[in-house]
XYZ file of C-alpha atoms in Angstrom:
185
model
C -2.177 -1.180 31.682
C -2.778 -5.224 31.603
C -0.912 -7.412 33.945
C 2.334 -8.549 32.178
C 2.819 -12.350 32.347
C 6.073 -13.987 30.856
C 3.604 -17.198 29.838
C 0.775 -17.576 26.953
C -1.909 -19.606 28.707
C -3.776 -21.646 25.701
C -7.308 -22.292 27.006
C -8.558 -24.055 24.189
C -7.385 -24.875 20.538
C -8.860 -26.737 17.549
C -7.275 -27.677 14.072
C -9.316 -25.977 11.653
C -7.694 -27.465 8.800
C -4.630 -29.810 8.033
C -3.451 -29.895 4.331
C -0.292 -31.280 2.629
C 1.926 -28.463 3.573
C 0.329 -26.095 6.327
C -2.664 -26.136 8.733
C -4.942 -23.571 9.945
C -5.800 -23.706 14.171
C -7.964 -21.329 16.220
C -6.255 -20.860 19.854
C -8.071 -19.330 22.684
C -5.628 -18.203 24.880
C -4.063 -15.441 27.401
C -1.179 -13.046 25.902
C 1.777 -12.543 28.135
C -0.012 -9.005 28.127
C -2.586 -10.811 30.370
C -5.180 -10.212 27.533
C -7.549 -12.906 26.396
C -7.713 -13.206 22.685
C -8.781 -15.643 19.827
C -6.282 -16.446 17.185
C -6.682 -17.832 13.912
C -3.086 -19.142 12.964
C -1.516 -20.909 9.652
C 0.498 -23.761 10.841
C 3.641 -24.289 8.904
C 6.891 -26.657 9.404
C 9.122 -24.017 7.963
C 11.115 -23.087 4.937
C 14.767 -23.184 3.640
C 15.636 -20.307 1.389
C 18.948 -20.644 -0.308
C 21.435 -17.649 -1.742
C 23.363 -19.488 -4.079
C 26.574 -17.361 -4.706
C 29.032 -18.748 -7.382
C 33.104 -18.488 -7.122
C 33.128 -14.959 -9.332
C 30.607 -13.343 -6.882
C 27.556 -13.869 -9.445
C 24.373 -15.032 -7.498
C 21.566 -17.656 -8.933
C 18.007 -16.899 -9.088
C 15.018 -18.715 -10.252
C 11.822 -17.437 -11.844
C 8.511 -19.425 -11.237
C 4.819 -18.820 -11.507
C 3.149 -18.296 -8.501
C -0.392 -19.003 -7.945
C -1.315 -17.308 -4.561
C 0.171 -14.231 -5.994
C -1.292 -14.728 -9.436
C 1.926 -14.043 -11.600
C 5.450 -15.346 -12.199
C 8.174 -14.356 -9.625
C 11.992 -13.801 -9.190
C 13.194 -15.656 -6.139
C 15.616 -17.428 -4.096
C 15.929 -20.934 -4.257
C 13.144 -22.212 -1.600
C 10.695 -24.604 -0.434
C 9.265 -25.936 2.806
C 10.898 -28.026 5.081
C 10.042 -31.877 5.264
C 8.625 -33.337 8.908
C 11.486 -33.897 10.893
C 14.294 -32.353 8.314
C 17.326 -30.334 9.497
C 16.634 -26.574 7.937
C 20.323 -27.353 6.348
C 19.458 -30.527 4.710
C 16.343 -28.989 2.899
C 18.168 -26.047 1.977
C 20.548 -28.638 0.105
C 17.856 -30.448 -0.746
C 15.950 -27.804 -2.630
C 19.041 -26.424 -4.366
C 19.503 -29.671 -6.029
C 16.004 -30.156 -6.841
C 15.150 -26.727 -8.496
C 18.433 -26.044 -10.005
C 20.604 -29.126 -10.233
C 23.233 -27.611 -8.134
C 25.219 -28.482 -5.320
C 27.420 -26.608 -3.017
C 30.489 -27.641 -0.762
C 29.708 -25.238 1.954
C 26.281 -23.858 3.378
C 26.150 -21.034 5.984
C 23.022 -19.638 7.960
C 22.766 -16.307 6.805
C 19.316 -15.024 8.621
C 16.122 -16.221 10.127
C 12.934 -14.583 9.781
C 9.276 -14.778 10.156
C 7.491 -13.533 6.853
C 4.125 -12.980 8.289
C 3.912 -13.502 12.241
C 0.656 -11.744 12.460
C -1.192 -14.801 11.490
C 1.723 -17.651 10.193
C 3.952 -19.835 12.505
C 6.303 -20.138 8.936
C 10.062 -19.660 10.127
C 12.145 -19.224 7.324
C 16.016 -19.998 7.338
C 17.944 -18.136 4.753
C 21.785 -20.063 3.804
C 24.178 -18.772 1.302
C 25.928 -21.656 -0.523
C 29.252 -21.464 -2.070
C 30.806 -23.982 -3.950
C 28.696 -24.501 -6.404
C 29.088 -27.332 -9.038
C 26.165 -27.986 -11.618
C 24.425 -30.896 -12.055
C 20.713 -32.123 -13.228
C 17.883 -30.571 -11.275
C 14.781 -32.854 -10.367
C 12.018 -30.007 -9.925
C 8.852 -31.589 -8.413
C 5.978 -32.434 -11.182
C 4.515 -29.019 -10.810
C 7.514 -27.022 -11.131
C 8.410 -24.944 -14.051
C 11.801 -23.176 -12.857
C 13.583 -20.759 -15.104
C 17.228 -20.170 -13.697
C 19.171 -16.693 -13.968
C 22.513 -15.618 -12.699
C 22.903 -12.168 -11.967
C 25.401 -9.969 -10.320
C 24.733 -8.519 -6.911
C 24.491 -5.192 -7.986
C 21.892 -5.939 -10.760
C 19.922 -8.012 -7.856
C 19.818 -4.884 -5.945
C 18.382 -2.970 -9.278
C 15.759 -5.454 -9.796
C 14.784 -4.841 -6.200
C 14.696 -1.069 -6.509
C 12.565 -1.343 -9.839
C 10.145 -4.025 -8.768
C 11.443 -6.747 -10.804
C 12.118 -8.874 -7.396
C 9.274 -7.961 -5.187
C 9.370 -11.582 -3.346
C 10.092 -10.998 0.630
C 12.260 -13.602 1.210
C 14.465 -12.701 -1.946
C 14.637 -9.028 -1.077
C 15.593 -9.878 2.659
C 18.380 -12.593 1.609
C 19.596 -10.089 -0.960
C 20.102 -7.425 1.224
C 21.318 -8.945 3.752
C 23.763 -10.565 2.166
C 24.834 -7.194 0.337
C 25.147 -5.401 3.789
C 26.454 -7.569 5.938
C 28.232 -10.238 4.218
C 29.523 -9.137 0.686
C 30.611 -6.175 2.133
C 32.636 -7.407 5.029
C 34.521 -9.576 2.184
C 35.423 -6.279 0.712
C 37.132 -4.656 3.624
């Protein structure tokens, strides 16, 4: 059995790539288990995800083309966090940019790591309520279609595979199981 320590000891670290949104780094390290390894990590500043819920309980989702997946996907509003940007402010920015809506209230629902085996990205999922319609201002490369669904429609879309995006599935199911259910009691 490997000796267990409390810290990671980084022996060397090399930046392999630096891009507009993410980078790639190769580290040689000793893990808390005592094992020496080489790890390649996609570094990312973090993302915000927004679950907009209208006063009548319906939700807003968007559809856009995702090149890495090679298809259009239905998703919650989301985007990367700008350098030194507070997660909540990033959520408000993304909601307005992608849908035109603003919200009176934001509440952190969930924090997830979408692929912790290779990606440092931390996603913060927010519930947005008290929505007011406005004009969207998507980035030049974003062609976004918005749609309003009931929560049960969203759950059905998950079951049938119409929604396959992990952050969206996590946010919707968390909301259905722990937030919405609590409000109905």
